[in-house]
mmCIF file of C-alpha atoms and ligand atoms in Angstrom:
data_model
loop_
_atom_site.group_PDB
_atom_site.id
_atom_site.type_symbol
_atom_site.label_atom_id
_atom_site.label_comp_id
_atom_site.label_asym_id
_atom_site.label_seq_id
_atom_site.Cartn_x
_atom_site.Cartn_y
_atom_site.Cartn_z
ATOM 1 C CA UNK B 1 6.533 -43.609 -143.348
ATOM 2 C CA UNK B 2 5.143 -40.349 -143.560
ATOM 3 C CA UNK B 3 2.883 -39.089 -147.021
ATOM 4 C CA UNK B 4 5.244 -36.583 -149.028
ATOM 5 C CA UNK B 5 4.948 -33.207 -147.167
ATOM 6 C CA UNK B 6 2.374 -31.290 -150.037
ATOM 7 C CA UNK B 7 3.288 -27.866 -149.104
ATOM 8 C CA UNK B 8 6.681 -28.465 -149.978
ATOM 9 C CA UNK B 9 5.681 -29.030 -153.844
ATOM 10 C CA UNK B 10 6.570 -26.583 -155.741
ATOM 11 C CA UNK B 11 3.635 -25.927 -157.849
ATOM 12 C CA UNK B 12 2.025 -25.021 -154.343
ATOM 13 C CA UNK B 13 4.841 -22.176 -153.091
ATOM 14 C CA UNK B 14 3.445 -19.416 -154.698
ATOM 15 C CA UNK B 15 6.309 -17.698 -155.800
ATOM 16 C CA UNK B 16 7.391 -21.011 -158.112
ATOM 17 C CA UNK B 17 4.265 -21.358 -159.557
ATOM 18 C CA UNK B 18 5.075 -21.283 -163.305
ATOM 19 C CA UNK B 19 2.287 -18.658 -164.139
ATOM 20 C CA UNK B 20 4.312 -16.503 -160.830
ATOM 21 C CA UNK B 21 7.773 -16.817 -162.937
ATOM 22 C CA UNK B 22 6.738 -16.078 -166.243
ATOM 23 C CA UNK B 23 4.507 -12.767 -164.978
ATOM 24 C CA UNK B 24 8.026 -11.646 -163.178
ATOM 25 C CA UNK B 25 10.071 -12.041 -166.122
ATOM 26 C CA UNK B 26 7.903 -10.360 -168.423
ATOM 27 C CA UNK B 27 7.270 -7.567 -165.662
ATOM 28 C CA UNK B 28 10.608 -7.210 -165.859
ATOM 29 C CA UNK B 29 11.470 -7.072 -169.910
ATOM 30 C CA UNK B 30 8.350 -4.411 -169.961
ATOM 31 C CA UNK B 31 10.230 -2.433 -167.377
ATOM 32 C CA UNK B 32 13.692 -2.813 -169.699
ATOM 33 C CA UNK B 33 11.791 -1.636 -172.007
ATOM 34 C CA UNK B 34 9.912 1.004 -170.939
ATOM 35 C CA UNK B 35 13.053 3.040 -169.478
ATOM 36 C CA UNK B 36 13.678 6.006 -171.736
ATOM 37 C CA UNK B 37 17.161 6.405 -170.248
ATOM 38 C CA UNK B 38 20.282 4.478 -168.591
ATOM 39 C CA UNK B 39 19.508 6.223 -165.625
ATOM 40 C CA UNK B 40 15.856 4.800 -165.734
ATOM 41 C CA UNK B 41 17.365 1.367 -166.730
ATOM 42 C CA UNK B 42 19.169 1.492 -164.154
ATOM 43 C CA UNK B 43 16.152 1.803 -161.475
ATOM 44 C CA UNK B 44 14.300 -0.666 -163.391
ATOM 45 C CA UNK B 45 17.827 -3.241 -162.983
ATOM 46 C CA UNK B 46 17.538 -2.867 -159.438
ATOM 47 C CA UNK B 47 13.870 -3.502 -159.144
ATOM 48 C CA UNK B 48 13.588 -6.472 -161.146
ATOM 49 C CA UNK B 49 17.489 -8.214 -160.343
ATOM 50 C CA UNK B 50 18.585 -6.881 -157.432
ATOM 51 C CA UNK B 51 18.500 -9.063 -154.050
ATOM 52 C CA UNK B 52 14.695 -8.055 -153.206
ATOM 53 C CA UNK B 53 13.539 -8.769 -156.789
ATOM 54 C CA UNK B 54 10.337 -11.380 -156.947
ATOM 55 C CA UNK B 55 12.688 -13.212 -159.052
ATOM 56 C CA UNK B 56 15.302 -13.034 -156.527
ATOM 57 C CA UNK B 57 13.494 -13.505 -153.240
ATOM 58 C CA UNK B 58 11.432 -17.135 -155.382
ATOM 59 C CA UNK B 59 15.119 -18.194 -155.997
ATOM 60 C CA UNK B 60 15.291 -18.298 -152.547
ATOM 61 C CA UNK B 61 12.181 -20.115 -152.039
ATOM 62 C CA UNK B 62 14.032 -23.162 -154.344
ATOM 63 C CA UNK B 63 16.298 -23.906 -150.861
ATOM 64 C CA UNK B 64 13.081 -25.459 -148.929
ATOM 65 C CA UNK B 65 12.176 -27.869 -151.625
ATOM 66 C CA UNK B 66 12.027 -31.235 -151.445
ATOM 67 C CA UNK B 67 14.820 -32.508 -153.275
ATOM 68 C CA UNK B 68 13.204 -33.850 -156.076
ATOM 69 C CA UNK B 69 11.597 -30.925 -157.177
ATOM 70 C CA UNK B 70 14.435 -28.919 -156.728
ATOM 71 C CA UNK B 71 15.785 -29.334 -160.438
ATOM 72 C CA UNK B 72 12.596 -28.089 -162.337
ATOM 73 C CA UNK B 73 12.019 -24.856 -159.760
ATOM 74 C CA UNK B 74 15.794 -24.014 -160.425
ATOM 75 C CA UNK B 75 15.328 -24.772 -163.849
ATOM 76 C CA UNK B 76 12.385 -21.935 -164.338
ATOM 77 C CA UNK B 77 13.604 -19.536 -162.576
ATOM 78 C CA UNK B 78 17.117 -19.939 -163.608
ATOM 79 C CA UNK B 79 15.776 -19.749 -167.548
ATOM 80 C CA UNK B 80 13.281 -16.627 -166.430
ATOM 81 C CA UNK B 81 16.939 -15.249 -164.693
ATOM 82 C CA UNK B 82 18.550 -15.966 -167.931
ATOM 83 C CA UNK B 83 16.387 -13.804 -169.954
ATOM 84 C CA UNK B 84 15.785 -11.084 -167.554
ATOM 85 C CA UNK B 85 19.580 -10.183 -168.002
ATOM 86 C CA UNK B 86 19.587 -10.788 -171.631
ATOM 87 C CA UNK B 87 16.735 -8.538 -171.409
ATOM 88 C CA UNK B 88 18.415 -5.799 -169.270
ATOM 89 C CA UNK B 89 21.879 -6.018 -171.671
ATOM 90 C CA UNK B 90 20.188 -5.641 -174.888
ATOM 91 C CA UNK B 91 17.963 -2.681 -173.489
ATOM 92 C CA UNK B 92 21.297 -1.099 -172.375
ATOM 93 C CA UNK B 93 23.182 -1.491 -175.063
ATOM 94 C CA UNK B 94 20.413 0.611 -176.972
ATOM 95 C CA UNK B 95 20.294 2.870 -174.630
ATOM 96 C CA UNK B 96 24.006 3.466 -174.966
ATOM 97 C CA UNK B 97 24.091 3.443 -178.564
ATOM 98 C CA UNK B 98 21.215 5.984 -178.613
ATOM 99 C CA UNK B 99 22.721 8.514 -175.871
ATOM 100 C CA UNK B 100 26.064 7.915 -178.559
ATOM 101 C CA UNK B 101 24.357 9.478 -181.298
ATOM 102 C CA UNK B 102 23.093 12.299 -179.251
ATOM 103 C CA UNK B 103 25.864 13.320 -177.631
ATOM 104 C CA UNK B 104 27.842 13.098 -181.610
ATOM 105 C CA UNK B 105 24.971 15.564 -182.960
ATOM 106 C CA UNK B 106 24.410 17.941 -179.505
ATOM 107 C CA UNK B 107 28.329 18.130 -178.611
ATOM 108 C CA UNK B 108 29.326 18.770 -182.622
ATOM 109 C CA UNK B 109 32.150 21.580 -183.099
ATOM 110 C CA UNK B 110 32.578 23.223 -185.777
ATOM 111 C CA UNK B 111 36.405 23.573 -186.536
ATOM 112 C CA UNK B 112 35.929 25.958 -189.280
ATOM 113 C CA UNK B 113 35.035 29.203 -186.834
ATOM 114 C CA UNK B 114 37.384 31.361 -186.036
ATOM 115 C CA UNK B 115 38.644 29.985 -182.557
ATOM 116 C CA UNK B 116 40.092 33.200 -181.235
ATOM 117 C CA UNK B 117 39.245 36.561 -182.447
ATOM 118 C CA UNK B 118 42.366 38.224 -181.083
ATOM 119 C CA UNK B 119 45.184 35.964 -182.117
ATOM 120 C CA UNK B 120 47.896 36.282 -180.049
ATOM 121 C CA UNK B 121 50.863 38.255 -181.850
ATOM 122 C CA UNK B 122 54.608 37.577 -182.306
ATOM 123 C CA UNK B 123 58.063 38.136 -181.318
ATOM 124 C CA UNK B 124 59.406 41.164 -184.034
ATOM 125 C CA UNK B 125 61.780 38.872 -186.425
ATOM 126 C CA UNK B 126 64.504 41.699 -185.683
ATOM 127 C CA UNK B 127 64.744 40.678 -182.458
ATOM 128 C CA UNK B 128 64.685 37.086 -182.864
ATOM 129 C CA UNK B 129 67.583 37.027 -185.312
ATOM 130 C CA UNK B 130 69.568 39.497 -183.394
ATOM 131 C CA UNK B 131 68.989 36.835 -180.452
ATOM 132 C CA UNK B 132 70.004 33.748 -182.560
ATOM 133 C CA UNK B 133 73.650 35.624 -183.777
ATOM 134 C CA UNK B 134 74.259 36.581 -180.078
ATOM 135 C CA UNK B 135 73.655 32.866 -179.871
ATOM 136 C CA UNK B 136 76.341 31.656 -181.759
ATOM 137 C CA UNK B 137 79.057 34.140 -180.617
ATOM 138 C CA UNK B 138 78.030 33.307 -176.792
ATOM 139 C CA UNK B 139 78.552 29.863 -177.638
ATOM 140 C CA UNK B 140 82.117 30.799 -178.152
ATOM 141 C CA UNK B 141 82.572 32.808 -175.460
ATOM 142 C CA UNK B 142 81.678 36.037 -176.372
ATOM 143 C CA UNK B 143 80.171 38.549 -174.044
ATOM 144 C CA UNK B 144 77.112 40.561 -174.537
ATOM 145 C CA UNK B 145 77.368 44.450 -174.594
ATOM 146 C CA UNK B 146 75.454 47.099 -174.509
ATOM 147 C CA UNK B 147 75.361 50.850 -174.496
ATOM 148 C CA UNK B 148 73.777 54.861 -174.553
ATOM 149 C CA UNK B 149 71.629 55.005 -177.968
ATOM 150 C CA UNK B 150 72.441 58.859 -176.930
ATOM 151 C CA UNK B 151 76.441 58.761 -177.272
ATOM 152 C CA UNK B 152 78.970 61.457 -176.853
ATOM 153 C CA UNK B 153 80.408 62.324 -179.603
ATOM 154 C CA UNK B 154 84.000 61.362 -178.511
ATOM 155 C CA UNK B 155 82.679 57.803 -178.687
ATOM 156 C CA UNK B 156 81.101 57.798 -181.603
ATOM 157 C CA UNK B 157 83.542 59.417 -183.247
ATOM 158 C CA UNK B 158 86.660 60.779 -181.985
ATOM 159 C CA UNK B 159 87.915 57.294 -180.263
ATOM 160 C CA UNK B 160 87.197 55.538 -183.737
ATOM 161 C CA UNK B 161 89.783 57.598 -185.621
ATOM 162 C CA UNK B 162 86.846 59.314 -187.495
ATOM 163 C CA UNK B 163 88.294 62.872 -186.623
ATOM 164 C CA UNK B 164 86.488 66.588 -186.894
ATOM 165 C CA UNK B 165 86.742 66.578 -190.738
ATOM 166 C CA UNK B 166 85.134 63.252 -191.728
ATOM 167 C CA UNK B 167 82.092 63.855 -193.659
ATOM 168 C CA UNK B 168 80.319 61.051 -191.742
ATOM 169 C CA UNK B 169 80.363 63.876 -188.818
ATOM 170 C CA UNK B 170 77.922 66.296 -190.692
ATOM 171 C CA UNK B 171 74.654 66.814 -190.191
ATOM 172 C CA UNK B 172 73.680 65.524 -193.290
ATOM 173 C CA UNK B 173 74.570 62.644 -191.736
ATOM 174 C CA UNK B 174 73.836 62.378 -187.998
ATOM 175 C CA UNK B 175 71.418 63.306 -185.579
ATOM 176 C CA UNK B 176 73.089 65.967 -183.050
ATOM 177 C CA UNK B 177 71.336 66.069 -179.546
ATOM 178 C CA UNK B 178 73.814 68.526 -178.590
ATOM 179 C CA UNK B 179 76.381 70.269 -180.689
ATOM 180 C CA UNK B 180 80.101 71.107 -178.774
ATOM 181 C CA UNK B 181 78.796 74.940 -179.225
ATOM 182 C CA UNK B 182 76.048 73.751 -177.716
ATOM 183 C CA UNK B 183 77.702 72.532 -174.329
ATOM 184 C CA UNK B 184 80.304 75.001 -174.569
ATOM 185 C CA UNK B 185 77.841 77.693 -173.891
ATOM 186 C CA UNK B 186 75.572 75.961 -171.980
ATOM 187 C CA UNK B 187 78.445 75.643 -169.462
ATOM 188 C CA UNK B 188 80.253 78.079 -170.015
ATOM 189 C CA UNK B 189 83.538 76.267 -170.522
ATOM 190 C CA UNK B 190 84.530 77.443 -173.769
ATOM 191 C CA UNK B 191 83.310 74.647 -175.904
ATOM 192 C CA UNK B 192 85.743 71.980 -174.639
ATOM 193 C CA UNK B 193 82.992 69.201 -173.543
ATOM 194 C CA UNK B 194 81.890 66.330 -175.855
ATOM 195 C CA UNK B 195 79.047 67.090 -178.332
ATOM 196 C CA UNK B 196 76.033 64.501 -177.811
ATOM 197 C CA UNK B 197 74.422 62.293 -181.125
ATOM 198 C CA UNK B 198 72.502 59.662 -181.665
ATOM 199 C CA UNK B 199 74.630 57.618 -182.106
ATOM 200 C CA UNK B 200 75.578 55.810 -185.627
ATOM 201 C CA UNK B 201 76.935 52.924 -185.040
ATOM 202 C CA UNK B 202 77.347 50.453 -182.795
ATOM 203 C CA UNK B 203 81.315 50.827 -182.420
ATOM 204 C CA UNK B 204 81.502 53.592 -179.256
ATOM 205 C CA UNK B 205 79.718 50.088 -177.425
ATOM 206 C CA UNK B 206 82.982 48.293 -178.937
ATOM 207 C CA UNK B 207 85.413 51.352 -177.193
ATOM 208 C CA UNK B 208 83.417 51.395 -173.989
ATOM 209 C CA UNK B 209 83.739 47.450 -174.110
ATOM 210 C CA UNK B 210 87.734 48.071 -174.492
ATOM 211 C CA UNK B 211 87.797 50.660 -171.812
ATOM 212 C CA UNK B 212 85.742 48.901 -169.306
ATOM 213 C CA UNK B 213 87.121 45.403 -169.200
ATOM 214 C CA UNK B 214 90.265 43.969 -168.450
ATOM 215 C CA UNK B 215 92.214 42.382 -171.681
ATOM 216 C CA UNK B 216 91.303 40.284 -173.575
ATOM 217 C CA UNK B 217 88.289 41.540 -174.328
ATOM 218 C CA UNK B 218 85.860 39.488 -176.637
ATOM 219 C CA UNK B 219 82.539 41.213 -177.064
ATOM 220 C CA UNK B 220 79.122 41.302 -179.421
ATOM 221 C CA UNK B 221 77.371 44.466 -179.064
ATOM 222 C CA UNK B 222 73.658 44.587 -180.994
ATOM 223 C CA UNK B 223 71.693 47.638 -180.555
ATOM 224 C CA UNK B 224 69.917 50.454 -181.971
ATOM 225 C CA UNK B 225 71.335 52.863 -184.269
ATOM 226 C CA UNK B 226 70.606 55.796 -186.255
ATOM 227 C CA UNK B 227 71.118 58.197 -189.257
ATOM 228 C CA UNK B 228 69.441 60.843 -191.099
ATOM 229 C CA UNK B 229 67.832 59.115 -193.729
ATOM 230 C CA UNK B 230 64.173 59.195 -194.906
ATOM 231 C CA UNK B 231 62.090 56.185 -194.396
ATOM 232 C CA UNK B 232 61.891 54.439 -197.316
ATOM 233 C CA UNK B 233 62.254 50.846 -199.024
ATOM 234 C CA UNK B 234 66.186 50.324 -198.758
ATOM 235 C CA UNK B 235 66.665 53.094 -195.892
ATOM 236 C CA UNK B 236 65.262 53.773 -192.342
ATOM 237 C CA UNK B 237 66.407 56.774 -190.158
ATOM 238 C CA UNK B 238 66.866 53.949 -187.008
ATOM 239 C CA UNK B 239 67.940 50.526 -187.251
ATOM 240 C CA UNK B 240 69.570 47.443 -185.834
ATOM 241 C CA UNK B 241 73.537 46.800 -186.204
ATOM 242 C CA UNK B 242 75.639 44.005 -184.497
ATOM 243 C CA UNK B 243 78.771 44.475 -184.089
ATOM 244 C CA UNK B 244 81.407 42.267 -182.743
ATOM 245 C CA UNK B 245 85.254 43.110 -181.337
ATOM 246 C CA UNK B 246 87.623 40.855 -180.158
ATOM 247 C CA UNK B 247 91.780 42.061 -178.314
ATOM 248 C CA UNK B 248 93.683 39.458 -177.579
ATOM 249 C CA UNK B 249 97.650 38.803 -178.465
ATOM 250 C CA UNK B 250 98.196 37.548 -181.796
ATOM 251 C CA UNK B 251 95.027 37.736 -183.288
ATOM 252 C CA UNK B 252 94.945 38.115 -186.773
ATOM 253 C CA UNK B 253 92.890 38.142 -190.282
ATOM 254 C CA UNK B 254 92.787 34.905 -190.104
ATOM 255 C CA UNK B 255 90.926 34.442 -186.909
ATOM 256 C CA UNK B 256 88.751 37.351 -188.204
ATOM 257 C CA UNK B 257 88.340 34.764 -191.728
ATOM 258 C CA UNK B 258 87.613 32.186 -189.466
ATOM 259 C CA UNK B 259 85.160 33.807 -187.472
ATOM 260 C CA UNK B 260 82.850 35.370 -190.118
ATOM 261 C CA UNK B 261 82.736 31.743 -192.154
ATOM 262 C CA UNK B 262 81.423 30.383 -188.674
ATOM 263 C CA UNK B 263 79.227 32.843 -187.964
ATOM 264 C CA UNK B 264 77.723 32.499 -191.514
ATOM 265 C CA UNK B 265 77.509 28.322 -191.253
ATOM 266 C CA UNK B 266 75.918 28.749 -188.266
ATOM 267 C CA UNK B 267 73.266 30.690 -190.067
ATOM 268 C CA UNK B 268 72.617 29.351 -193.566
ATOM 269 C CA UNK B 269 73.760 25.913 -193.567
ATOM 270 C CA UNK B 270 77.766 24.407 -193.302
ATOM 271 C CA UNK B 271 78.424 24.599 -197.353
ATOM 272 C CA UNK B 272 78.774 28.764 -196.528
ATOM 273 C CA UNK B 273 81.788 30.677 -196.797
ATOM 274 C CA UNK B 274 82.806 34.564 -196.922
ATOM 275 C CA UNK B 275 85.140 36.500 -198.490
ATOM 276 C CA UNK B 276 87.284 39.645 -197.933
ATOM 277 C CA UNK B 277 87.459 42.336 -200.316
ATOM 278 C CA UNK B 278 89.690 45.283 -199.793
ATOM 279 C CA UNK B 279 88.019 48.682 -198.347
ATOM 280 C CA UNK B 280 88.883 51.722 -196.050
ATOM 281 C CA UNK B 281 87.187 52.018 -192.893
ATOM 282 C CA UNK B 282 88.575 54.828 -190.601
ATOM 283 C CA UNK B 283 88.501 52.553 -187.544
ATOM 284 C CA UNK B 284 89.937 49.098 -188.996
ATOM 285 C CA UNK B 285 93.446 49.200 -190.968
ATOM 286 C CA UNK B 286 93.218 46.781 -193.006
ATOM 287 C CA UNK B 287 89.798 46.994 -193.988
ATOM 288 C CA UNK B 288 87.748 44.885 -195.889
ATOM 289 C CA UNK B 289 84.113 44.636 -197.187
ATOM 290 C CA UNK B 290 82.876 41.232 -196.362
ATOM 291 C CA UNK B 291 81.044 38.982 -198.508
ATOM 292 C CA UNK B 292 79.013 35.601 -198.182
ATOM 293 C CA UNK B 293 78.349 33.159 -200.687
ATOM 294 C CA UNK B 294 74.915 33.352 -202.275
ATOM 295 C CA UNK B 295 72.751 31.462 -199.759
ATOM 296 C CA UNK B 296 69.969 30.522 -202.899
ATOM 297 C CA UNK B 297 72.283 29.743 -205.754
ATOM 298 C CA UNK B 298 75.884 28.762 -203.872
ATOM 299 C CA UNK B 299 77.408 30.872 -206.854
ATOM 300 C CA UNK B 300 75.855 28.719 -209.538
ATOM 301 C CA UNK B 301 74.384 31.453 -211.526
ATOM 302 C CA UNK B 302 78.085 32.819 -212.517
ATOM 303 C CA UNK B 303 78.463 32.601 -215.791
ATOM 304 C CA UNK B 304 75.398 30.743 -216.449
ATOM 305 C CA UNK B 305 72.771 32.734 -217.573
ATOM 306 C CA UNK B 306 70.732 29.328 -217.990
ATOM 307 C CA UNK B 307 70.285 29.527 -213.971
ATOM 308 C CA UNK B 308 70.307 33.598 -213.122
ATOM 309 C CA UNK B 309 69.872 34.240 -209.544
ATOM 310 C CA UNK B 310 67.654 37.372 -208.216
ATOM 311 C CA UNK B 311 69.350 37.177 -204.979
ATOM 312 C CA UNK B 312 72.430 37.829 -205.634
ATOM 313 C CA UNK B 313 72.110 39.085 -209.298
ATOM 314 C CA UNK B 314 74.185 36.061 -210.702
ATOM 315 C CA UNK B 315 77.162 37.182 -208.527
ATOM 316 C CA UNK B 316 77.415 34.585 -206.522
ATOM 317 C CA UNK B 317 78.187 36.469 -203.314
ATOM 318 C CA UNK B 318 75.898 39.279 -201.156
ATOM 319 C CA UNK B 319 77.673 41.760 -199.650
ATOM 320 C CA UNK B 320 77.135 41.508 -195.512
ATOM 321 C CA UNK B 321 79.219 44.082 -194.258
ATOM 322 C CA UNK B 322 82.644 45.595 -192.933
ATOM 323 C CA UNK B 323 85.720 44.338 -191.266
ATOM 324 C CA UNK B 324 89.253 44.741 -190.421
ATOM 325 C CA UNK B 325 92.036 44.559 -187.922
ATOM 326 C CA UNK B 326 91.441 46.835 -185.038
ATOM 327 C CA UNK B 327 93.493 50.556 -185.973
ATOM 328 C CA UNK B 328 96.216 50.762 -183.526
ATOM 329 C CA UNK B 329 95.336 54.154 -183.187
ATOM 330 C CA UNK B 330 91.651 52.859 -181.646
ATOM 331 C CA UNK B 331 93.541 50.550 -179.861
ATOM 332 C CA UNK B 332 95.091 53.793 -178.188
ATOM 333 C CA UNK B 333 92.375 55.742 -177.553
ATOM 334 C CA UNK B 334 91.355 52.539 -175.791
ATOM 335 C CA UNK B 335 94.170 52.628 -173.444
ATOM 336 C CA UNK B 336 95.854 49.400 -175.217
ATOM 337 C CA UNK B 337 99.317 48.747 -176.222
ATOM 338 C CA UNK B 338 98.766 48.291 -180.117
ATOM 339 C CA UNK B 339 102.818 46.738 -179.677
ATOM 340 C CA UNK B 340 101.399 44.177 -177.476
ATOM 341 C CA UNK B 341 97.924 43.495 -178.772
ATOM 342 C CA UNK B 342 95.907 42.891 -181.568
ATOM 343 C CA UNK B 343 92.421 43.053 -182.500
ATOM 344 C CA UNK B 344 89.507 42.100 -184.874
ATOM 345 C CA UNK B 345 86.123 43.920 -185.445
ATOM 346 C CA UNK B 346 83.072 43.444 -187.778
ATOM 347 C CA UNK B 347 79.749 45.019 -188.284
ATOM 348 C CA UNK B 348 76.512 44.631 -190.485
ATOM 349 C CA UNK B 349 73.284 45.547 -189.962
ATOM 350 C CA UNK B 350 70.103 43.315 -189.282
ATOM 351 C CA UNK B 351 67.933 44.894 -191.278
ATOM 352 C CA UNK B 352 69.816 43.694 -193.854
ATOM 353 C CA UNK B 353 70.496 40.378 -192.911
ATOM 354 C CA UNK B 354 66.746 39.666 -191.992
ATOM 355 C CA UNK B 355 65.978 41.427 -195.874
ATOM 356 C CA UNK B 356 67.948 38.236 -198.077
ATOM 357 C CA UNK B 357 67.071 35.736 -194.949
ATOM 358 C CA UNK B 358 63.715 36.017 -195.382
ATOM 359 C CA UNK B 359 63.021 37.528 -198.859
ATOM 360 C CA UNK B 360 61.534 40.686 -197.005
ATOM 361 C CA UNK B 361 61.435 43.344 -199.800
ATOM 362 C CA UNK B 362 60.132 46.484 -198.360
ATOM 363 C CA UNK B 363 62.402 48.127 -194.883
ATOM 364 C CA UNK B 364 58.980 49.693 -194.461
ATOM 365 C CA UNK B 365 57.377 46.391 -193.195
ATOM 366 C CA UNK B 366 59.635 46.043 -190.407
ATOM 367 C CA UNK B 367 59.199 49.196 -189.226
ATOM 368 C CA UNK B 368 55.038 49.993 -189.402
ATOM 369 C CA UNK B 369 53.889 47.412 -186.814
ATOM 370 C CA UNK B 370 51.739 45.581 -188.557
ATOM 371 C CA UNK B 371 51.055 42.135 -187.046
ATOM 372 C CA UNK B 372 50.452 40.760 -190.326
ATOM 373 C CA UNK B 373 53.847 40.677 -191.253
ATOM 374 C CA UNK B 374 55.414 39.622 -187.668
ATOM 375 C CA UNK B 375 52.740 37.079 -187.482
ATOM 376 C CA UNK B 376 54.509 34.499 -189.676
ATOM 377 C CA UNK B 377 57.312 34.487 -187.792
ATOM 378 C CA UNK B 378 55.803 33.982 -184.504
ATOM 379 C CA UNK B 379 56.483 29.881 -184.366
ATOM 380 C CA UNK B 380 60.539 31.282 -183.874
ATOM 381 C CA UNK B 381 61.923 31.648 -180.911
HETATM 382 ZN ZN1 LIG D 401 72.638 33.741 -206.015
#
C-alpha cells in the first residue's frame, strides 16, 4: 500500500492554495471596479472569467485531485467563482445605470424650438372645396369639364339667350379682350366674327359640354371666372364658380330639387335641405334663386329673437345661388331637340360657399397669398 501521493494535496498545487484563490478573486473585484466604462468592464470580464482566467485555468487544476480533497478545492474556488460574477454584475449594472443618466442629460431635446423654420405651406382652401363638390357629383356620375377662361363672346353670351342688349354685355360689366369692331377690322370681314371676353361665367363650359358630347350629357364645370369689379371685401374682379348641367329625357325640377338637397347633405351634414325661390335668369326658364337651410342655426333663430343667428341674420336660410330648367332656346343653340329633351342647370360661386363654410370674412384673404391664412387649412385634402 502505497503513502498518499503528497503532491496531489491540494494545499500543495499552487493554484488551490487558499491565499492563490482569494488574491484572484480580489484581483478580479479591483479590476470590476476599476473599469470606468462597459467597454473596460468588459476587458476586465474576459481577463478575470474567461477560459484562461487564474480562476479558470485552478478550476481545472480541481480534476487531478485526489478524491477526497476534491470537495473543499471545488468548494473555494466555486465560492471565489461565485463572487467574481456577483462582482462583475453589480459593477455592470452601475455602469449601465450611469451611461443611462448620461445619455438622458447629453441626448436631451428640447421640444419647445422651432423644428422647422420654413413650414411647409398648404393646399389654397378654394381649391380643396372645389375638389370635394366635384367629389360628390363624380360620385354620381357626373363628368368633369373644363374650358377657355378667354371665351368668345357667342359662348358666353349669345348661346345663353343673353342677346346684344342685355346689360350684363356692357363694359361696365365684362372684360372685352376683343370687341366684334375689333375683329371686324382686324380681318377685314365686316365685323361678322365673335367678339373675345373674359369670360363671366362658367355656362359657355356648360354649351361647349352640350355641343361636344353625345346626349345625355351630365357635366360639372368649376373654373375661373371674371368681372369688372374692384377688389374689395364682398367683391373680387376673378373668382371661382361651379357650375353643373345635366340633358337627359324627362328630367325635371324635381331632379334639379333633388340634386341641390344632395349636394348640400353631402356638404354640411344630412339634416340640410334647399329651397327654390322664383327668379329670372336669361338662360334657365323657370328660374329660381336657390336657398339652403342655415347650416349654424337649422332655422331656429326665426322668430326667436332669444337665439338670433349672425349667419344667416335670423332667416333661417343663406342664399347659394341660381337654378332652373335648361331654356329651350339654349337647348337650341346647343343643337338639341328642346321637344325631345330636357335639362337642369345650377351655379354658385366658391368664394361664397368657402365665406359661410368657414366663417372667412374678408374676399381679400383669399386672394393676397398669405400663408397665414391657407395654413390652417393645410391638414384638408
Ligand atoms: Zn342661422
Amino acid at each position: 500500500m502505497s503513502a498518499p501521493n503528497k503532491s496531489y494535496d491540494p494545499v500543495e498545487v499552487e493554484a488551490l492554495k487558499p491565499e492563490q484563490i482569494e488574491r484572484m478573486r480580489d484581483e478580479a473585484l479591483a479590476a470590476f471596479a476599476a473599469a470606468d466604462s462597459l467597454d473596460a468592464l468588459q476587458e476586465a470580464k474576459v481577463a478575470h472569467t474567461g477560459g484562461a482566467s487564474p480562476l479558470a485555468l485552478a478550476n481545472r487544476e480541481i480534476g487531478a485531485l485526489p478524491p477526497h480533497a476534491k470537495a473543499d478545492a471545488g468548494k473555494r474556488v466555486g465560492q471565489a467563482r461565485g463572487a467574481v460574477n456577483k462582482g462583475l454584475a453589480a459593477r455592470q449594472a452601475e455602469l449601465e445605470a450611469e451611461r443611462d443618466a448620461r445619455v438622458l442629460v447629453e441626448e436631451a431635446v428640447d421640444v419647445t424650438l422651432p423644428h422647422d423654420r420654413v413650414p411647409p405651406g398648404a393646399r389654397h382652401p378654394l381649391t380643396t372645396l372645389s375638389e370635394r363638390i366635384e367629389d360628390i357629383f363624380v360620385a354620381m356620375g357626373y363628368e368633369v369639364a373644363e374650358g377657355p377662361e378667354a371665351e368668345a363672346e357667342w359662348f358666353n353670351f349669345d348661346a345663353l339667350n343673353i342677346g346684344p342688349d342685355h346689360p350684363a354685355r356692357g363694359e361696365a360689366d365684362t372684360f372685352f379682350v376683343r370687341t366684334t369692331s375689333d375683329s371686324g377690322s382686324a380681318a377685314g370681314s365686316g365685323g361678322t366674327e365673335s367678339g373675345v371676353v373674359l369670360r363671366t361665367h362658367t355656362s359657355p363650359v356648360q354649351i361647349r359640354s352640350a355641343l361636344d358630347r353625345e346626349l345625355p350629357v351630365y357635366v360639372i364645370c368649376p373654373g375661373r371666372v371674371y368681372r369688372t369689379d374692384e377688389l374689395d371685401a364682398t367683391h373680387t374682379p376673378v373668382f371661382h364658380q361651379v357650375e353643373l348641367l345635366a340633358i337627359d329625357e324627362g328630367l325635371t325640377m324635381a331632379d334639379l330639387k333633388g340634386t341641390l338637397d344632395h349636394m348640400v347633405q353631402s356638404l354640411f351634414g344630412a339634416e340640410m335641405k334647399t329651397r327654390l325661390r322664383p327668379n329670372f335668369f336669361p338662360f334657365t326658364e323657370p328660374s329660381a334663386e336657390m336657398d339652403m337651410l342655415c347650416y349654424v342655426c337649422r332655422g331656429a333663430s326665426v322668430g326667436n329673437p332669444d337665439r338670433p343667428c349672425r349667419t344667416c341674420s335670423s332667416e333661417g336660410w343663406i342664399e347659394l345661388g341660381g337654378c332652373g330648367m335648361v331654356n329651350p332656346r339654349v337647348l337650341t343653340a346647343c343643337g338639341v331637340d328642346p321637344e325631345k329633351y330636357s335639362g337642369f342647370a345650377f351655379g354658385f360661386g366658391i368664394e361664397r360657399m368657402l365665406m359661410f363654410r368657414h366663417n372667412v370674412e374678408d374676399m381679400r384673404d383669399m386672394v393676397e397669398g398669405d400663408v397665414r391664412f391657407t395654413r390652417p387649412f393645410g391638414m384638408e385634402i
